[in-house]
JSON list of C-alpha atoms in Angstrom, two decimals:
[
{"chain": "A", "resi": 1, "resn": "UNK", "atom": "CA", "xyz": [7.96, -0.57, -16.82]},
{"chain": "A", "resi": 2, "resn": "UNK", "atom": "CA", "xyz": [7.09, 3.37, -15.60]},
{"chain": "A", "resi": 3, "resn": "UNK", "atom": "CA", "xyz": [10.57, 4.80, -16.38]},
{"chain": "A", "resi": 4, "resn": "UNK", "atom": "CA", "xyz": [9.36, 7.15, -13.52]},
{"chain": "A", "resi": 5, "resn": "UNK", "atom": "CA", "xyz": [11.82, 6.02, -11.30]},
{"chain": "A", "resi": 6, "resn": "UNK", "atom": "CA", "xyz": [14.84, 6.47, -11.75]},
{"chain": "A", "resi": 7, "resn": "UNK", "atom": "CA", "xyz": [16.48, 10.38, -11.17]},
{"chain": "A", "resi": 8, "resn": "UNK", "atom": "CA", "xyz": [13.81, 11.06, -8.19]},
{"chain": "A", "resi": 9, "resn": "UNK", "atom": "CA", "xyz": [13.23, 11.04, -4.84]},
{"chain": "A", "resi": 10, "resn": "UNK", "atom": "CA", "xyz": [11.09, 8.24, -4.11]},
{"chain": "A", "resi": 11, "resn": "UNK", "atom": "CA", "xyz": [8.48, 7.91, -0.42]},
{"chain": "A", "resi": 12, "resn": "UNK", "atom": "CA", "xyz": [7.85, 4.43, 0.18]},
{"chain": "A", "resi": 13, "resn": "UNK", "atom": "CA", "xyz": [4.52, 4.46, 2.34]},
{"chain": "A", "resi": 14, "resn": "UNK", "atom": "CA", "xyz": [4.14, 0.69, 3.96]},
{"chain": "A", "resi": 15, "resn": "UNK", "atom": "CA", "xyz": [7.66, -0.31, 3.14]},
{"chain": "A", "resi": 16, "resn": "UNK", "atom": "CA", "xyz": [6.96, -3.15, 5.41]},
{"chain": "A", "resi": 17, "resn": "UNK", "atom": "CA", "xyz": [10.46, -5.81, 4.59]},
{"chain": "A", "resi": 18, "resn": "UNK", "atom": "CA", "xyz": [11.31, -3.09, 2.21]},
{"chain": "A", "resi": 19, "resn": "UNK", "atom": "CA", "xyz": [11.03, -4.62, -0.79]},
{"chain": "A", "resi": 20, "resn": "UNK", "atom": "CA", "xyz": [10.05, -1.65, -2.90]},
{"chain": "A", "resi": 21, "resn": "UNK", "atom": "CA", "xyz": [11.97, 0.32, -1.71]},
{"chain": "A", "resi": 22, "resn": "UNK", "atom": "CA", "xyz": [15.16, -1.51, -2.08]},
{"chain": "A", "resi": 23, "resn": "UNK", "atom": "CA", "xyz": [14.27, -1.70, -5.84]},
{"chain": "A", "resi": 24, "resn": "UNK", "atom": "CA", "xyz": [13.56, 1.64, -6.03]},
{"chain": "A", "resi": 25, "resn": "UNK", "atom": "CA", "xyz": [17.12, 2.41, -5.22]},
{"chain": "A", "resi": 26, "resn": "UNK", "atom": "CA", "xyz": [17.81, -0.53, -7.73]},
{"chain": "A", "resi": 27, "resn": "UNK", "atom": "CA", "xyz": [16.42, 1.28, -10.63]},
{"chain": "A", "resi": 28, "resn": "UNK", "atom": "CA", "xyz": [18.85, 4.68, -9.39]},
{"chain": "A", "resi": 29, "resn": "UNK", "atom": "CA", "xyz": [16.69, 6.56, -7.26]},
{"chain": "A", "resi": 30, "resn": "UNK", "atom": "CA", "xyz": [18.80, 9.85, -6.64]},
{"chain": "A", "resi": 31, "resn": "UNK", "atom": "CA", "xyz": [17.03, 8.95, -3.05]},
{"chain": "A", "resi": 32, "resn": "UNK", "atom": "CA", "xyz": [14.95, 6.88, -1.36]},
{"chain": "A", "resi": 33, "resn": "UNK", "atom": "CA", "xyz": [12.57, 7.37, 1.65]},
{"chain": "A", "resi": 34, "resn": "UNK", "atom": "CA", "xyz": [10.81, 4.43, 3.72]},
{"chain": "A", "resi": 35, "resn": "UNK", "atom": "CA", "xyz": [7.83, 4.34, 6.36]},
{"chain": "A", "resi": 36, "resn": "UNK", "atom": "CA", "xyz": [6.34, 1.43, 8.44]},
{"chain": "A", "resi": 37, "resn": "UNK", "atom": "CA", "xyz": [4.41, 2.19, 11.50]},
{"chain": "A", "resi": 38, "resn": "UNK", "atom": "CA", "xyz": [5.95, -1.10, 12.85]},
{"chain": "A", "resi": 39, "resn": "UNK", "atom": "CA", "xyz": [9.13, -1.06, 14.38]},
{"chain": "A", "resi": 40, "resn": "UNK", "atom": "CA", "xyz": [9.98, -4.99, 12.75]},
{"chain": "A", "resi": 41, "resn": "UNK", "atom": "CA", "xyz": [9.26, -3.60, 9.71]},
{"chain": "A", "resi": 42, "resn": "UNK", "atom": "CA", "xyz": [11.81, -0.90, 10.02]},
{"chain": "A", "resi": 43, "resn": "UNK", "atom": "CA", "xyz": [14.63, -3.02, 11.41]},
{"chain": "A", "resi": 44, "resn": "UNK", "atom": "CA", "xyz": [13.89, -6.17, 8.85]},
{"chain": "A", "resi": 45, "resn": "UNK", "atom": "CA", "xyz": [13.90, -2.94, 5.41]},
{"chain": "A", "resi": 46, "resn": "UNK", "atom": "CA", "xyz": [17.05, -1.69, 7.19]},
{"chain": "A", "resi": 47, "resn": "UNK", "atom": "CA", "xyz": [18.58, -5.47, 7.45]},
{"chain": "A", "resi": 48, "resn": "UNK", "atom": "CA", "xyz": [17.44, -6.32, 3.43]},
{"chain": "A", "resi": 49, "resn": "UNK", "atom": "CA", "xyz": [19.03, -2.85, 2.10]},
{"chain": "A", "resi": 50, "resn": "UNK", "atom": "CA", "xyz": [22.52, -3.69, 3.67]},
{"chain": "A", "resi": 51, "resn": "UNK", "atom": "CA", "xyz": [22.17, -6.93, 2.29]},
{"chain": "A", "resi": 52, "resn": "UNK", "atom": "CA", "xyz": [20.95, -5.24, -0.85]},
{"chain": "A", "resi": 53, "resn": "UNK", "atom": "CA", "xyz": [23.67, -3.35, -0.57]},
{"chain": "A", "resi": 54, "resn": "UNK", "atom": "CA", "xyz": [21.09, -0.27, -2.04]},
{"chain": "A", "resi": 55, "resn": "UNK", "atom": "CA", "xyz": [20.83, 2.94, 0.71]},
{"chain": "A", "resi": 56, "resn": "UNK", "atom": "CA", "xyz": [17.39, 2.90, 2.04]},
{"chain": "A", "resi": 57, "resn": "UNK", "atom": "CA", "xyz": [16.91, 6.04, 4.54]},
{"chain": "A", "resi": 58, "resn": "UNK", "atom": "CA", "xyz": [14.00, 3.87, 6.86]},
{"chain": "A", "resi": 59, "resn": "UNK", "atom": "CA", "xyz": [12.19, 5.50, 9.76]},
{"chain": "A", "resi": 60, "resn": "UNK", "atom": "CA", "xyz": [9.28, 4.59, 11.26]},
{"chain": "A", "resi": 61, "resn": "UNK", "atom": "CA", "xyz": [6.21, 6.43, 11.39]},
{"chain": "A", "resi": 62, "resn": "UNK", "atom": "CA", "xyz": [3.04, 7.16, 9.11]},
{"chain": "A", "resi": 63, "resn": "UNK", "atom": "CA", "xyz": [2.75, 9.53, 6.13]},
{"chain": "A", "resi": 64, "resn": "UNK", "atom": "CA", "xyz": [2.61, 12.39, 8.93]},
{"chain": "A", "resi": 65, "resn": "UNK", "atom": "CA", "xyz": [5.66, 12.08, 9.61]},
{"chain": "A", "resi": 66, "resn": "UNK", "atom": "CA", "xyz": [7.13, 11.59, 6.20]},
{"chain": "A", "resi": 67, "resn": "UNK", "atom": "CA", "xyz": [5.62, 15.26, 6.05]},
{"chain": "A", "resi": 68, "resn": "UNK", "atom": "CA", "xyz": [9.14, 16.45, 7.94]},
{"chain": "A", "resi": 69, "resn": "UNK", "atom": "CA", "xyz": [11.05, 14.50, 4.47]},
{"chain": "A", "resi": 70, "resn": "UNK", "atom": "CA", "xyz": [8.60, 15.98, 2.14]},
{"chain": "A", "resi": 71, "resn": "UNK", "atom": "CA", "xyz": [8.65, 17.26, -1.28]},
{"chain": "A", "resi": 72, "resn": "UNK", "atom": "CA", "xyz": [9.23, 13.59, -3.46]},
{"chain": "A", "resi": 73, "resn": "UNK", "atom": "CA", "xyz": [8.56, 13.12, -7.06]},
{"chain": "A", "resi": 74, "resn": "UNK", "atom": "CA", "xyz": [7.33, 9.60, -7.02]},
{"chain": "A", "resi": 75, "resn": "UNK", "atom": "CA", "xyz": [5.61, 8.03, -3.94]},
{"chain": "A", "resi": 76, "resn": "UNK", "atom": "CA", "xyz": [5.06, 4.45, -3.72]},
{"chain": "A", "resi": 77, "resn": "UNK", "atom": "CA", "xyz": [2.62, 2.23, -1.55]},
{"chain": "A", "resi": 78, "resn": "UNK", "atom": "CA", "xyz": [1.37, -1.29, -0.88]},
{"chain": "A", "resi": 79, "resn": "UNK", "atom": "CA", "xyz": [-0.65, -0.51, 2.62]},
{"chain": "A", "resi": 80, "resn": "UNK", "atom": "CA", "xyz": [-2.98, -3.03, 3.99]},
{"chain": "A", "resi": 81, "resn": "UNK", "atom": "CA", "xyz": [-5.90, -3.28, 2.21]},
{"chain": "A", "resi": 82, "resn": "UNK", "atom": "CA", "xyz": [-7.26, -6.30, 3.53]},
{"chain": "A", "resi": 83, "resn": "UNK", "atom": "CA", "xyz": [-10.39, -6.22, 4.73]},
{"chain": "A", "resi": 84, "resn": "UNK", "atom": "CA", "xyz": [-11.03, -7.15, 8.67]},
{"chain": "A", "resi": 85, "resn": "UNK", "atom": "CA", "xyz": [-13.58, -9.34, 10.23]},
{"chain": "A", "resi": 86, "resn": "UNK", "atom": "CA", "xyz": [-15.53, -7.66, 13.71]},
{"chain": "A", "resi": 87, "resn": "UNK", "atom": "CA", "xyz": [-14.22, -10.57, 15.73]},
{"chain": "A", "resi": 88, "resn": "UNK", "atom": "CA", "xyz": [-10.37, -11.07, 15.76]},
{"chain": "A", "resi": 89, "resn": "UNK", "atom": "CA", "xyz": [-8.89, -13.92, 12.92]},
{"chain": "A", "resi": 90, "resn": "UNK", "atom": "CA", "xyz": [-5.70, -14.13, 13.18]},
{"chain": "A", "resi": 91, "resn": "UNK", "atom": "CA", "xyz": [-5.77, -16.93, 14.98]},
{"chain": "A", "resi": 92, "resn": "UNK", "atom": "CA", "xyz": [-7.20, -18.96, 11.99]},
{"chain": "A", "resi": 93, "resn": "UNK", "atom": "CA", "xyz": [-4.31, -16.84, 9.98]},
{"chain": "A", "resi": 94, "resn": "UNK", "atom": "CA", "xyz": [-0.75, -18.01, 11.57]},
{"chain": "A", "resi": 95, "resn": "UNK", "atom": "CA", "xyz": [1.80, -16.07, 11.95]},
{"chain": "A", "resi": 96, "resn": "UNK", "atom": "CA", "xyz": [3.79, -16.30, 8.15]},
{"chain": "A", "resi": 97, "resn": "UNK", "atom": "CA", "xyz": [1.80, -13.71, 6.91]},
{"chain": "A", "resi": 98, "resn": "UNK", "atom": "CA", "xyz": [3.28, -11.80, 9.53]},
{"chain": "A", "resi": 99, "resn": "UNK", "atom": "CA", "xyz": [1.63, -9.25, 11.78]},
{"chain": "A", "resi": 100, "resn": "UNK", "atom": "CA", "xyz": [-2.14, -8.35, 11.60]},
{"chain": "A", "resi": 101, "resn": "UNK", "atom": "CA", "xyz": [-1.57, -4.34, 11.12]},
{"chain": "A", "resi": 102, "resn": "UNK", "atom": "CA", "xyz": [0.43, -5.07, 8.28]},
{"chain": "A", "resi": 103, "resn": "UNK", "atom": "CA", "xyz": [-2.95, -6.38, 6.27]},
{"chain": "A", "resi": 104, "resn": "UNK", "atom": "CA", "xyz": [-5.85, -5.15, 8.38]},
{"chain": "A", "resi": 105, "resn": "UNK", "atom": "CA", "xyz": [-7.62, -2.47, 7.09]},
{"chain": "A", "resi": 106, "resn": "UNK", "atom": "CA", "xyz": [-10.76, -2.63, 8.84]},
{"chain": "A", "resi": 107, "resn": "UNK", "atom": "CA", "xyz": [-14.33, -3.89, 7.93]},
{"chain": "A", "resi": 108, "resn": "UNK", "atom": "CA", "xyz": [-14.49, -2.36, 3.90]},
{"chain": "A", "resi": 109, "resn": "UNK", "atom": "CA", "xyz": [-10.11, -2.60, 3.51]},
{"chain": "A", "resi": 110, "resn": "UNK", "atom": "CA", "xyz": [-10.19, 1.29, 3.26]},
{"chain": "A", "resi": 111, "resn": "UNK", "atom": "CA", "xyz": [-8.51, 2.42, 6.75]},
{"chain": "A", "resi": 112, "resn": "UNK", "atom": "CA", "xyz": [-5.52, 2.95, 6.10]},
{"chain": "A", "resi": 113, "resn": "UNK", "atom": "CA", "xyz": [-6.29, 3.65, 2.21]},
{"chain": "A", "resi": 114, "resn": "UNK", "atom": "CA", "xyz": [-8.32, 7.08, 3.03]},
{"chain": "A", "resi": 115, "resn": "UNK", "atom": "CA", "xyz": [-6.56, 9.30, 5.31]},
{"chain": "A", "resi": 116, "resn": "UNK", "atom": "CA", "xyz": [-2.98, 8.22, 2.23]},
{"chain": "A", "resi": 117, "resn": "UNK", "atom": "CA", "xyz": [-5.36, 9.11, -0.94]},
{"chain": "A", "resi": 118, "resn": "UNK", "atom": "CA", "xyz": [-5.78, 12.30, 0.79]},
{"chain": "A", "resi": 119, "resn": "UNK", "atom": "CA", "xyz": [-2.21, 12.75, 1.76]},
{"chain": "A", "resi": 120, "resn": "UNK", "atom": "CA", "xyz": [-0.46, 12.02, -1.51]},
{"chain": "A", "resi": 121, "resn": "UNK", "atom": "CA", "xyz": [-0.22, 15.51, -2.49]},
{"chain": "A", "resi": 122, "resn": "UNK", "atom": "CA", "xyz": [0.34, 16.85, 0.23]},
{"chain": "A", "resi": 123, "resn": "UNK", "atom": "CA", "xyz": [3.68, 14.64, -0.18]},
{"chain": "A", "resi": 124, "resn": "UNK", "atom": "CA", "xyz": [4.80, 14.67, -3.46]},
{"chain": "A", "resi": 125, "resn": "UNK", "atom": "CA", "xyz": [6.15, 18.06, -5.64]},
{"chain": "A", "resi": 126, "resn": "UNK", "atom": "CA", "xyz": [4.26, 19.60, -8.20]},
{"chain": "A", "resi": 127, "resn": "UNK", "atom": "CA", "xyz": [3.42, 17.35, -10.94]},
{"chain": "A", "resi": 128, "resn": "UNK", "atom": "CA", "xyz": [4.66, 14.32, -8.48]},
{"chain": "A", "resi": 129, "resn": "UNK", "atom": "CA", "xyz": [3.09, 10.48, -8.92]},
{"chain": "A", "resi": 130, "resn": "UNK", "atom": "CA", "xyz": [2.29, 8.35, -6.61]},
{"chain": "A", "resi": 131, "resn": "UNK", "atom": "CA", "xyz": [1.72, 4.54, -7.84]},
{"chain": "A", "resi": 132, "resn": "UNK", "atom": "CA", "xyz": [-0.46, 2.96, -5.41]},
{"chain": "A", "resi": 133, "resn": "UNK", "atom": "CA", "xyz": [-1.32, -0.44, -5.42]},
{"chain": "A", "resi": 134, "resn": "UNK", "atom": "CA", "xyz": [-4.46, -2.92, -3.53]},
{"chain": "A", "resi": 135, "resn": "UNK", "atom": "CA", "xyz": [-7.20, -5.08, -3.99]},
{"chain": "A", "resi": 136, "resn": "UNK", "atom": "CA", "xyz": [-9.84, -4.24, -5.88]},
{"chain": "A", "resi": 137, "resn": "UNK", "atom": "CA", "xyz": [-12.22, -5.21, -2.46]},
{"chain": "A", "resi": 138, "resn": "UNK", "atom": "CA", "xyz": [-11.03, -2.49, -0.80]},
{"chain": "A", "resi": 139, "resn": "UNK", "atom": "CA", "xyz": [-12.76, 0.17, -3.53]},
{"chain": "A", "resi": 140, "resn": "UNK", "atom": "CA", "xyz": [-11.41, 1.10, -6.81]},
{"chain": "A", "resi": 141, "resn": "UNK", "atom": "CA", "xyz": [-13.33, 3.43, -7.38]},
{"chain": "A", "resi": 142, "resn": "UNK", "atom": "CA", "xyz": [-13.54, 4.79, -4.02]},
{"chain": "A", "resi": 143, "resn": "UNK", "atom": "CA", "xyz": [-9.49, 5.98, -4.46]},
{"chain": "A", "resi": 144, "resn": "UNK", "atom": "CA", "xyz": [-9.83, 7.56, -7.80]},
{"chain": "A", "resi": 145, "resn": "UNK", "atom": "CA", "xyz": [-12.68, 9.87, -6.87]},
{"chain": "A", "resi": 146, "resn": "UNK", "atom": "CA", "xyz": [-10.55, 10.30, -2.88]},
{"chain": "A", "resi": 147, "resn": "UNK", "atom": "CA", "xyz": [-7.43, 11.12, -5.54]},
{"chain": "A", "resi": 148, "resn": "UNK", "atom": "CA", "xyz": [-9.27, 13.47, -7.80]},
{"chain": "A", "resi": 149, "resn": "UNK", "atom": "CA", "xyz": [-11.15, 14.95, -4.90]},
{"chain": "A", "resi": 150, "resn": "UNK", "atom": "CA", "xyz": [-7.41, 15.91, -2.97]},
{"chain": "A", "resi": 151, "resn": "UNK", "atom": "CA", "xyz": [-5.79, 17.10, -6.24]},
{"chain": "A", "resi": 152, "resn": "UNK", "atom": "CA", "xyz": [-5.31, 14.47, -8.25]},
{"chain": "A", "resi": 153, "resn": "UNK", "atom": "CA", "xyz": [-5.20, 12.89, -11.81]},
{"chain": "A", "resi": 154, "resn": "UNK", "atom": "CA", "xyz": [-5.91, 8.94, -11.40]},
{"chain": "A", "resi": 155, "resn": "UNK", "atom": "CA", "xyz": [-6.02, 5.74, -12.96]},
{"chain": "A", "resi": 156, "resn": "UNK", "atom": "CA", "xyz": [-5.62, 2.53, -13.26]},
{"chain": "A", "resi": 157, "resn": "UNK", "atom": "CA", "xyz": [-2.77, 1.51, -15.46]},
{"chain": "A", "resi": 158, "resn": "UNK", "atom": "CA", "xyz": [-2.72, -2.94, -14.62]},
{"chain": "A", "resi": 159, "resn": "UNK", "atom": "CA", "xyz": [-4.92, -4.92, -12.78]},
{"chain": "A", "resi": 160, "resn": "UNK", "atom": "CA", "xyz": [-4.18, -8.56, -12.13]},
{"chain": "A", "resi": 161, "resn": "UNK", "atom": "CA", "xyz": [-5.81, -11.65, -10.25]},
{"chain": "A", "resi": 162, "resn": "UNK", "atom": "CA", "xyz": [-4.09, -13.57, -8.33]},
{"chain": "A", "resi": 163, "resn": "UNK", "atom": "CA", "xyz": [-5.31, -16.93, -5.70]},
{"chain": "A", "resi": 164, "resn": "UNK", "atom": "CA", "xyz": [-6.12, -15.77, -2.41]},
{"chain": "A", "resi": 165, "resn": "UNK", "atom": "CA", "xyz": [-3.68, -15.65, 0.39]},
{"chain": "A", "resi": 166, "resn": "UNK", "atom": "CA", "xyz": [-3.58, -17.38, 4.06]},
{"chain": "A", "resi": 167, "resn": "UNK", "atom": "CA", "xyz": [-5.25, -14.14, 5.65]},
{"chain": "A", "resi": 168, "resn": "UNK", "atom": "CA", "xyz": [-7.47, -14.24, 2.30]},
{"chain": "A", "resi": 169, "resn": "UNK", "atom": "CA", "xyz": [-7.72, -18.10, 2.75]},
{"chain": "A", "resi": 170, "resn": "UNK", "atom": "CA", "xyz": [-8.90, -18.11, 6.69]},
{"chain": "A", "resi": 171, "resn": "UNK", "atom": "CA", "xyz": [-11.43, -14.75, 5.71]},
{"chain": "A", "resi": 172, "resn": "UNK", "atom": "CA", "xyz": [-13.06, -16.58, 2.76]},
{"chain": "A", "resi": 173, "resn": "UNK", "atom": "CA", "xyz": [-16.32, -17.50, 4.72]},
{"chain": "A", "resi": 174, "resn": "UNK", "atom": "CA", "xyz": [-16.73, -14.49, 6.39]},
{"chain": "A", "resi": 175, "resn": "UNK", "atom": "CA", "xyz": [-15.83, -12.33, 3.01]},
{"chain": "A", "resi": 176, "resn": "UNK", "atom": "CA", "xyz": [-18.75, -14.69, 1.27]},
{"chain": "A", "resi": 177, "resn": "UNK", "atom": "CA", "xyz": [-21.21, -14.07, 3.82]},
{"chain": "A", "resi": 178, "resn": "UNK", "atom": "CA", "xyz": [-21.14, -10.92, 3.94]},
{"chain": "A", "resi": 179, "resn": "UNK", "atom": "CA", "xyz": [-21.30, -10.46, 0.33]},
{"chain": "A", "resi": 180, "resn": "UNK", "atom": "CA", "xyz": [-17.76, -8.95, -0.57]},
{"chain": "A", "resi": 181, "resn": "UNK", "atom": "CA", "xyz": [-16.85, -12.34, -2.68]},
{"chain": "A", "resi": 182, "resn": "UNK", "atom": "CA", "xyz": [-19.12, -14.59, -4.75]},
{"chain": "A", "resi": 183, "resn": "UNK", "atom": "CA", "xyz": [-19.16, -17.84, -3.39]},
{"chain": "A", "resi": 184, "resn": "UNK", "atom": "CA", "xyz": [-16.99, -19.85, -4.60]},
{"chain": "A", "resi": 185, "resn": "UNK", "atom": "CA", "xyz": [-14.42, -16.98, -5.27]},
{"chain": "A", "resi": 186, "resn": "UNK", "atom": "CA", "xyz": [-10.41, -17.79, -3.94]},
{"chain": "A", "resi": 187, "resn": "UNK", "atom": "CA", "xyz": [-8.91, -14.87, -6.60]},
{"chain": "A", "resi": 188, "resn": "UNK", "atom": "CA", "xyz": [-8.24, -11.13, -5.78]},
{"chain": "A", "resi": 189, "resn": "UNK", "atom": "CA", "xyz": [-7.75, -8.73, -8.83]},
{"chain": "A", "resi": 190, "resn": "UNK", "atom": "CA", "xyz": [-4.99, -5.96, -7.26]},
{"chain": "A", "resi": 191, "resn": "UNK", "atom": "CA", "xyz": [-4.66, -2.91, -9.41]},
{"chain": "A", "resi": 192, "resn": "UNK", "atom": "CA", "xyz": [-1.76, -0.73, -9.63]},
{"chain": "A", "resi": 193, "resn": "UNK", "atom": "CA", "xyz": [-3.05, 3.28, -9.50]},
{"chain": "A", "resi": 194, "resn": "UNK", "atom": "CA", "xyz": [-1.15, 6.02, -10.97]},
{"chain": "A", "resi": 195, "resn": "UNK", "atom": "CA", "xyz": [-1.57, 9.59, -9.91]},
{"chain": "A", "resi": 196, "resn": "UNK", "atom": "CA", "xyz": [-0.46, 12.53, -11.18]},
{"chain": "A", "resi": 197, "resn": "UNK", "atom": "CA", "xyz": [-0.92, 15.70, -8.58]},
{"chain": "A", "resi": 198, "resn": "UNK", "atom": "CA", "xyz": [-1.36, 18.97, -10.89]}
]
């Protein structure tokens, strides 16, 4: 809907299954480069791109490795952002949610978000754009402030309430007990942040 993808060099950080990278390729991007730290995600992304019939350059690594391919016109990311309790709860979540590093993001959900927001302008060309999705539980204002500090103009351009998925359902009692959600809430608000490099 932003009209940013067609004809542009796109980076998808934390690509996971490659869904967003594939969509960018289908929208007519000039090129799509995707990164994930999980070797299984890299393999799945490559396989999914082949099935979709699109060309995506998928790498194992973080934003640090992505610097070797920079700059990009557009960076998209749906990173891990789920607050994580101190005790391992993966047995309660079940294997259907994927590997824990796909969602675990530290006690406040910012383990990946903070370095990603700080790195964004290093990965983008002048005037480049970041599109970032995360839960409001992970601190929307903190993302906006970090992006501004890093040299980007950022704002929330869309929000959506969705029912808790398997990870959030498994953590609902802990989130209530720590005051991160009101008692009884079983929905989370997702935000889409758009940030432009100055």
